[in-house]
Tab-separated table of C-alpha atoms in Angstrom:
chain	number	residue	atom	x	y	z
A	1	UNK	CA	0.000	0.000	0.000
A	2	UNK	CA	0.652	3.619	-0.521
A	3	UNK	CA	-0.565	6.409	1.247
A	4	UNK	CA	-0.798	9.902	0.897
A	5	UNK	CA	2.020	11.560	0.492
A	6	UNK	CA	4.504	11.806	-2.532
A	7	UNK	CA	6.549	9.099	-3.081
A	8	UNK	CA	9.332	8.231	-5.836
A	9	UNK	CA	9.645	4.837	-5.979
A	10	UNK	CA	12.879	3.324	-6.998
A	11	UNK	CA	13.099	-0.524	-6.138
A	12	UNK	CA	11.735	-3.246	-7.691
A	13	UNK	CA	7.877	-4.033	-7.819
A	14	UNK	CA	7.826	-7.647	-8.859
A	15	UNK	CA	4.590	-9.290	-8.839
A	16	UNK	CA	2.802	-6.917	-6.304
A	17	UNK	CA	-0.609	-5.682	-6.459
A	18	UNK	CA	-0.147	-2.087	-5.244
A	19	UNK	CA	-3.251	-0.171	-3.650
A	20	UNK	CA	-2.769	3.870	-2.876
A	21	UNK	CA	-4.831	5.915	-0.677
A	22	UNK	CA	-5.317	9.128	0.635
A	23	UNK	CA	-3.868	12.510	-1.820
A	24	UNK	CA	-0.563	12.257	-3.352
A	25	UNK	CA	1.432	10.849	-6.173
A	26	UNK	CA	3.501	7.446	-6.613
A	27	UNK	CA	5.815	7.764	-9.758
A	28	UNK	CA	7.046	5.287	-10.788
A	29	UNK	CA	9.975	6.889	-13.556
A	30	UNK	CA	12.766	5.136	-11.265
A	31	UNK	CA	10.948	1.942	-10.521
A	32	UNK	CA	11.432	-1.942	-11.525
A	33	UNK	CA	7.759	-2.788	-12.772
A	34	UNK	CA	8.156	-6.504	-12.980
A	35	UNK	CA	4.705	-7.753	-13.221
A	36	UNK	CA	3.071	-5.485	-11.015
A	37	UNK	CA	-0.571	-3.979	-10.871
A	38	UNK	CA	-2.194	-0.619	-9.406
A	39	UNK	CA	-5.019	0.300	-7.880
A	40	UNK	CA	-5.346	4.268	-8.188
A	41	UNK	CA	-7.690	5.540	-5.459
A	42	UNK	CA	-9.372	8.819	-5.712
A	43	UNK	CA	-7.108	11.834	-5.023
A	44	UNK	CA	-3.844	9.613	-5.939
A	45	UNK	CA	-2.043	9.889	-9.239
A	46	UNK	CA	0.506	6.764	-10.628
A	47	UNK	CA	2.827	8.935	-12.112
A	48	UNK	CA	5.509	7.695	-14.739
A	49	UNK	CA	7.187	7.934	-18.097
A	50	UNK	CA	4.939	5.820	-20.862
A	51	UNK	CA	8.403	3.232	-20.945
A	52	UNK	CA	7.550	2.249	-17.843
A	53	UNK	CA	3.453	2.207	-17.471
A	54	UNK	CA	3.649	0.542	-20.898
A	55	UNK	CA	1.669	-2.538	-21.216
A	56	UNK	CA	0.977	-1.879	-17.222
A	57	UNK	CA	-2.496	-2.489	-15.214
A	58	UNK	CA	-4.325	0.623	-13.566
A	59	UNK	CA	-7.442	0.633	-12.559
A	60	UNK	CA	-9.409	2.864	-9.759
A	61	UNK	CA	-11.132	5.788	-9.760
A	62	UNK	CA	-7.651	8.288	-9.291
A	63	UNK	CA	-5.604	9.279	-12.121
A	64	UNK	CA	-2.382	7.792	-14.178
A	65	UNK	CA	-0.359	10.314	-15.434
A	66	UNK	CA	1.715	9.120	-18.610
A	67	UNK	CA	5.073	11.411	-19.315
A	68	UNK	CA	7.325	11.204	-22.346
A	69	UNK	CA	4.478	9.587	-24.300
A	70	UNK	CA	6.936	10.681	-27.292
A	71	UNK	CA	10.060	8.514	-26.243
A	72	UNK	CA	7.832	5.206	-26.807
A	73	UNK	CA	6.081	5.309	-29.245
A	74	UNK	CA	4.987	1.803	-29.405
A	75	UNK	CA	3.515	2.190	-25.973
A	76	UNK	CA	0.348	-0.013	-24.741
A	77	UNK	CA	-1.893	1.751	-22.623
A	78	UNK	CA	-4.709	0.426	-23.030
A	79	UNK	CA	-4.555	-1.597	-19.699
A	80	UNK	CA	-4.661	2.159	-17.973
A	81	UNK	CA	-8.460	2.226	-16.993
A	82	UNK	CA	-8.702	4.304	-14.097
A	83	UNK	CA	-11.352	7.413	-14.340
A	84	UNK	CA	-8.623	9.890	-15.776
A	85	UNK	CA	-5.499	8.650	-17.719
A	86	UNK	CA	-3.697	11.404	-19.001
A	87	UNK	CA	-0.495	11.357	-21.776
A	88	UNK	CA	1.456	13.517	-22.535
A	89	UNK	CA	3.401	14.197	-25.827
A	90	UNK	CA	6.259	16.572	-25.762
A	91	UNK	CA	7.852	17.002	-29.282
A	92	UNK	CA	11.016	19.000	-30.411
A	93	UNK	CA	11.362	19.989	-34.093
A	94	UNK	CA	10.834	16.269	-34.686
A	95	UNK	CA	8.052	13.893	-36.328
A	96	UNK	CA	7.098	11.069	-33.974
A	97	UNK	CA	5.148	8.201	-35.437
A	98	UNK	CA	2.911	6.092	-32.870
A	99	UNK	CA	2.522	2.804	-33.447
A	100	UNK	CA	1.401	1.961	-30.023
A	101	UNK	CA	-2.173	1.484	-28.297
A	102	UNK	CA	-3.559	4.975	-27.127
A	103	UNK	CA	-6.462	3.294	-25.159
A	104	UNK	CA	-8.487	5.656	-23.039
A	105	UNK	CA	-6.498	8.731	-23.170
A	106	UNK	CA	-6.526	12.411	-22.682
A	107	UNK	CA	-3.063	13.274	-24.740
A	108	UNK	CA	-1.732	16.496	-24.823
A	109	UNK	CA	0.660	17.384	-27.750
A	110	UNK	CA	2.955	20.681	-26.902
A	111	UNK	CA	5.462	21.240	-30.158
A	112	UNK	CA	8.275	23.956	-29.370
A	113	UNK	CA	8.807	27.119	-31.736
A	114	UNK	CA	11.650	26.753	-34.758
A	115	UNK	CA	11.967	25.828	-37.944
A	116	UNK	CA	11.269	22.138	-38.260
A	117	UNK	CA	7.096	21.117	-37.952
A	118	UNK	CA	6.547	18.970	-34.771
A	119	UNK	CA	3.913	16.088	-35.507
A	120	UNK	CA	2.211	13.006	-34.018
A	121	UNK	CA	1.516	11.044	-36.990
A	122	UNK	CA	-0.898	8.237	-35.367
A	123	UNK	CA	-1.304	6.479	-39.083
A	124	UNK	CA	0.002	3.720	-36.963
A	125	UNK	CA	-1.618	3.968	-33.880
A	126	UNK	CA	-4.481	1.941	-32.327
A	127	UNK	CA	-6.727	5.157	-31.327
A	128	UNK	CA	-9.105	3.530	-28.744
A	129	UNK	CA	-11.318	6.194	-27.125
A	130	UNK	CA	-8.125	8.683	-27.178
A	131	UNK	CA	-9.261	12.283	-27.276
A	132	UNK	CA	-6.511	15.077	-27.948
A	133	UNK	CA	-5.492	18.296	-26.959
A	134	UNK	CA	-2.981	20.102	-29.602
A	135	UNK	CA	-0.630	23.082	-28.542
A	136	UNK	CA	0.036	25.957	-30.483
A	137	UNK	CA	3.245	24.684	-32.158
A	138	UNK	CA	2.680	21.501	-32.778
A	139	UNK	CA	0.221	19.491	-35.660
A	140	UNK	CA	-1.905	15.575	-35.153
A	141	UNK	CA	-1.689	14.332	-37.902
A	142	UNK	CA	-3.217	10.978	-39.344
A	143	UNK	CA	-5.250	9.476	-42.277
A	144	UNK	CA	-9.015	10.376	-42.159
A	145	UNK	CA	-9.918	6.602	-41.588
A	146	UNK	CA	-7.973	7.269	-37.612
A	147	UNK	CA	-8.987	10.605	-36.788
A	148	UNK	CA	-13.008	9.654	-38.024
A	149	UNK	CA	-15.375	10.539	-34.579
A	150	UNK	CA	-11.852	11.530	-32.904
A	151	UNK	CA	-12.480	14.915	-30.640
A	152	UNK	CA	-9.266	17.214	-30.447
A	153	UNK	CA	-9.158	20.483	-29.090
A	154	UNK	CA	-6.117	23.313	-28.877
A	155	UNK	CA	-4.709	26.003	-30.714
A	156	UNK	CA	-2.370	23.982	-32.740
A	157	UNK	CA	-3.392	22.288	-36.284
A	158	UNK	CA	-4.566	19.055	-37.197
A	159	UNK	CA	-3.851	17.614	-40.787
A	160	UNK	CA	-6.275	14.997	-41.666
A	161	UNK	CA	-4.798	12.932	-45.108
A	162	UNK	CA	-6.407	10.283	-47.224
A	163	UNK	CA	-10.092	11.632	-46.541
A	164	UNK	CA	-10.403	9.115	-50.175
A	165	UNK	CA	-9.707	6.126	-47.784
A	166	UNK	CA	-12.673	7.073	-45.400
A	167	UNK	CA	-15.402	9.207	-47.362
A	168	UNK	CA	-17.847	9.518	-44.741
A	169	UNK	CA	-15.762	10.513	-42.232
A	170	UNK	CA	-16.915	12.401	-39.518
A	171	UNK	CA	-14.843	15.365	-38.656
A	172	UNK	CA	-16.589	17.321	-36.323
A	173	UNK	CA	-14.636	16.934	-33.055
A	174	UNK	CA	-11.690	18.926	-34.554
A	175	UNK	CA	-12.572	21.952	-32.369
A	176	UNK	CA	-12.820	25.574	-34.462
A	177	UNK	CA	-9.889	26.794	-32.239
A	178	UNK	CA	-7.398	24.561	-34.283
A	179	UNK	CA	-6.476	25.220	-37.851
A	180	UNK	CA	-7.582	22.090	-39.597
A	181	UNK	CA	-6.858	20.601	-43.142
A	182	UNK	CA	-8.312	17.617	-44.786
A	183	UNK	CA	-6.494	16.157	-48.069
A	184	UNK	CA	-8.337	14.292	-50.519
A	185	UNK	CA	-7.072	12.313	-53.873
A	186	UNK	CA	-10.254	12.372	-56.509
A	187	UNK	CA	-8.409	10.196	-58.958
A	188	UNK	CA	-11.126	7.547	-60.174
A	189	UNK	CA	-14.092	9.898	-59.009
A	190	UNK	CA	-15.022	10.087	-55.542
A	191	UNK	CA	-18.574	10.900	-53.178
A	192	UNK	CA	-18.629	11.998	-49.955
A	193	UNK	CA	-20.940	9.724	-48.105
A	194	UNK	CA	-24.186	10.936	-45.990
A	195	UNK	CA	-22.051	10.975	-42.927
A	196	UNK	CA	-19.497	12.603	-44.056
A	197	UNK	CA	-18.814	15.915	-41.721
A	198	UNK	CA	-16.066	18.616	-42.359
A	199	UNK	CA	-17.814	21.243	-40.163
A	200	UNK	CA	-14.425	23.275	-38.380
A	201	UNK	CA	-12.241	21.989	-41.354
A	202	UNK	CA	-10.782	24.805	-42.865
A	203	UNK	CA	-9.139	23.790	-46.191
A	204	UNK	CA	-10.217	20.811	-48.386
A	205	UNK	CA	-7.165	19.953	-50.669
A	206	UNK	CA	-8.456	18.358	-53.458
A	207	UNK	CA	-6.020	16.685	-56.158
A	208	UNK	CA	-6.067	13.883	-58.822
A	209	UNK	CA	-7.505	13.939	-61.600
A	210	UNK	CA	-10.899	12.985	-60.565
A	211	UNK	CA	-14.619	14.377	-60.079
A	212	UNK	CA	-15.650	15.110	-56.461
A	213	UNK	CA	-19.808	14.832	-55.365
A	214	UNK	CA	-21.249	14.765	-52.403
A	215	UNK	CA	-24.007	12.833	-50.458
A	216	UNK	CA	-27.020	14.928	-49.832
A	217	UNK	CA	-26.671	14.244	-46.501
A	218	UNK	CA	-22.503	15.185	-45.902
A	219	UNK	CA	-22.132	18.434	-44.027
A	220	UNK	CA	-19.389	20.065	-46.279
A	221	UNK	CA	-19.092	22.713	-43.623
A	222	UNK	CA	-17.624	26.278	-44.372
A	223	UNK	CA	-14.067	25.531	-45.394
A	224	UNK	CA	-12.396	26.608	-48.429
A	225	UNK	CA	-11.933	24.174	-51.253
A	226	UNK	CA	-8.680	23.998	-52.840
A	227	UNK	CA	-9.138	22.483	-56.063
A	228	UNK	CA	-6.063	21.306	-58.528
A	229	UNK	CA	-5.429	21.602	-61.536
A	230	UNK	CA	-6.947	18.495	-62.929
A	231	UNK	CA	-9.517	17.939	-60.463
């Protein structure tokens, strides 16, 4: 057990099941996992970087914090279940791929000013029920077919790509606060289906070579269509 206060733990869990009480937080960044499980009770936080809560147990009604979400990017969180798991995602002029399990989620991306874009690509990723909160410098980016029903919020931009792979996506949860693209490849002719939903998209990139219609029923929003050359 674990009570109250802050603790840092350093040693070597093996197989315990660990229970914490009272208001405080247990990280774990120094810690041996082994095979260990938490209980997170309310008021506690399990604090630790996402190499070491990967693939870990949580449950309770407290919080797990995830740090350094960035450094592992083929992280498993999905066995994180307590009422608030929160990830974060810090990114310097660098483009991190996740490949990982995202689970239940709250992840917050913060990018750093310069000259290189900083991105979460999550092409790769397992979303789960994931939502996402984007700073101001850096971008989420991923294929419309993983960001479909996803809600993000922030001040940063989301760039949605291969809205052809996913034509009734449903956009809406990209917050108006963020600046929001969607590109889509009309090369063989293409329809947006009835649930389609770019409402808070900004800019539809449209290439190919293809004709572009729409489902009565899509919501085509009021974004500006950037149409190619041969589109």
């Amino acid at each position: 057990t674990v009570d109250g206060a802050p603790v840092a733990f350093t040693g070597n869990f093996g197989r315990a099941t660990v229970t914490t009480s009272g208001d405080g937080i247990l990280n774990v960044d120094g810690a041996t996992m082994g095979t260990a499980k938490f209980t997170v009770d309310a008021g506690m936080t399990l604090q630790g970087t996402a190499a070491k809560l990967d693939g870990v147990t949580a449950t309770g009604t407290g919080t797990v914090a995830v740090t350094a979400l960035d450094d592992t990017a083929t992280a498993d969180l999905t066995g994180l279940t307590a009422t608030s798991v929160t990830a974060a995602v810090g990114l310097v002029n660098e483009t991190v791929s996740f490949t990982g399990k995202l689970g239940a989620a709250a992840v917050t991306i913060s990018g750093t000013s310069g000259d290189a874009d900083d991105i979460f690509n999550v092409d790769g990723a397992t979303m789960g029920t994931a939502t996402f909160s984007v700073g101001a410098d850096a971008i989420l980016q991923g294929t419309a077919a993983k960001l479909d029903g996803v809600t993000a919020t922030g001040t940063g931009t989301v760039a949605v790509t291969a809205l052809e792979g996913d034509l009734g996506a449903n956009l809406s949860g990209l917050h108006a606060d963020l600046t929001t693209s969607a590109a889509l490849n009309a090369d063989g002719n293409v329809e947006l289906g009835a649930t389609a939903n770019l409402t808070n998209v900004d800019t539809i990139n449209i290439s190919g070579s293809g004709e572009v219609t729409a489902n009565a029923s899509a919501v085509l929003g009021s974004g500006t269509y950037a149409v190619g050359a041969n589109a």
